Coordinates of C-alpha atoms in Angstrom, one line a residue:
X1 CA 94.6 85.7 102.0
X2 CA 96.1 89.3 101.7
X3 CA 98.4 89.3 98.2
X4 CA 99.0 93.0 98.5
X5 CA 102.6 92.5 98.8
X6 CA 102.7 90.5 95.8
X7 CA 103.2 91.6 92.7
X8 CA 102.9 89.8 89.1
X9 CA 104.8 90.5 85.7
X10 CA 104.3 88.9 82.2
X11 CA 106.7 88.7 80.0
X12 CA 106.5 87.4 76.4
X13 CA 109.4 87.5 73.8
X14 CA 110.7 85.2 70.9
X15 CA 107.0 83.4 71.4
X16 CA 108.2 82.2 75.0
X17 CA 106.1 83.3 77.9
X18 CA 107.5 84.2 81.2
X19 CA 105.5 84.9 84.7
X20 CA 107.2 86.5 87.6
X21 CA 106.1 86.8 90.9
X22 CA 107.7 89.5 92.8
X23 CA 107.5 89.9 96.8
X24 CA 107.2 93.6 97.4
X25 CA 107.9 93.8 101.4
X26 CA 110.8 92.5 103.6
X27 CA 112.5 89.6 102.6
X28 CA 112.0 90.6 98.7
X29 CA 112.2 87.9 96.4
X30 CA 111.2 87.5 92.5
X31 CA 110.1 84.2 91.6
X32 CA 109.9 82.9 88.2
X33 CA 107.3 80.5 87.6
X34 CA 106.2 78.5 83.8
X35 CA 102.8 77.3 83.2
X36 CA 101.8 74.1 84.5
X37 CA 100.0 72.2 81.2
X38 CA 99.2 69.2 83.8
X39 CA 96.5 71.6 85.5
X40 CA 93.1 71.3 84.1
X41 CA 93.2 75.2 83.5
X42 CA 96.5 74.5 81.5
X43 CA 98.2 76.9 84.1
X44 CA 97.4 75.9 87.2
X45 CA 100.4 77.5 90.4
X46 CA 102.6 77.2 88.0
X47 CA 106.2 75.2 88.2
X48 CA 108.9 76.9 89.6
X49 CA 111.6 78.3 87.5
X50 CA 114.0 80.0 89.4
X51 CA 114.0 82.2 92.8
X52 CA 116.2 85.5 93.2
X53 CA 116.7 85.7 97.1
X54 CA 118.8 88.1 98.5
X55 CA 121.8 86.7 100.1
X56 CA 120.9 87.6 103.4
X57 CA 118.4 84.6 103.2
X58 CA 119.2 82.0 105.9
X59 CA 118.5 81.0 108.9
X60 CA 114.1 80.4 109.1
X61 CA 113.5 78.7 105.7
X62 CA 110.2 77.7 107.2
X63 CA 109.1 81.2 106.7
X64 CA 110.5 81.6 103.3
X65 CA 108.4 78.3 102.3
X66 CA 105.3 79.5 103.6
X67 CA 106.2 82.8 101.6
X68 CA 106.9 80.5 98.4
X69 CA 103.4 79.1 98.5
X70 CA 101.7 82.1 98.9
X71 CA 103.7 83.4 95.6
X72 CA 102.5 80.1 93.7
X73 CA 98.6 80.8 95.0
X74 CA 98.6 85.0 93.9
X75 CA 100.0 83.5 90.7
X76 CA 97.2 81.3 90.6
X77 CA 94.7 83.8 91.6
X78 CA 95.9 86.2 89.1
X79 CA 95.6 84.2 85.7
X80 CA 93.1 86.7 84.5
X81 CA 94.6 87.5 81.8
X82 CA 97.6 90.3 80.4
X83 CA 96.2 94.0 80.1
X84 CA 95.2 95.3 77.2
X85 CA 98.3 96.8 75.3
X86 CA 98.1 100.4 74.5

């Protein structure tokens, strides 16, 4: 599958981690996703959080849902690991 409108962003703060999930192209969309401990990789897709749509979202939520999964598999794709911090 082609993930290069998707884009990934770790945060981590007050020794909470966060993982977004950001959908570069047309309808954006930033998903916020926490670890899943239940997955044997202790990460697994990932539970969703939250989702920030636009409001202009309705109408073909088929299309958003198929959009939503392919979020939750670059997120579990992408579990490298951070970048090195300069």
């Amino acid at each position: 599958m082609n993930f290069s409108h998707f884009v990934r962003i770790d945060r981590e703060g007050r020794g909470l981690q966060r993982h977004f999930v950001v959908h570069t192209l047309d309808p954006k969309f930033t998903l916020e996703l926490t670890a899943d401990h239940e997955a044997p990789d202790r990460v697994g897709r990932g539970v969703i959080k939250r989702i920030c749509v636009p409001n202009s979202w309705a109408g073909d939520y088929g299309q958003y849902g198929h959009l939503l999964t392919a979020a939750q598999e670059f997120f579990a794709e992408s579990h490298a690991g951070p970048a090195p911090r300069r």
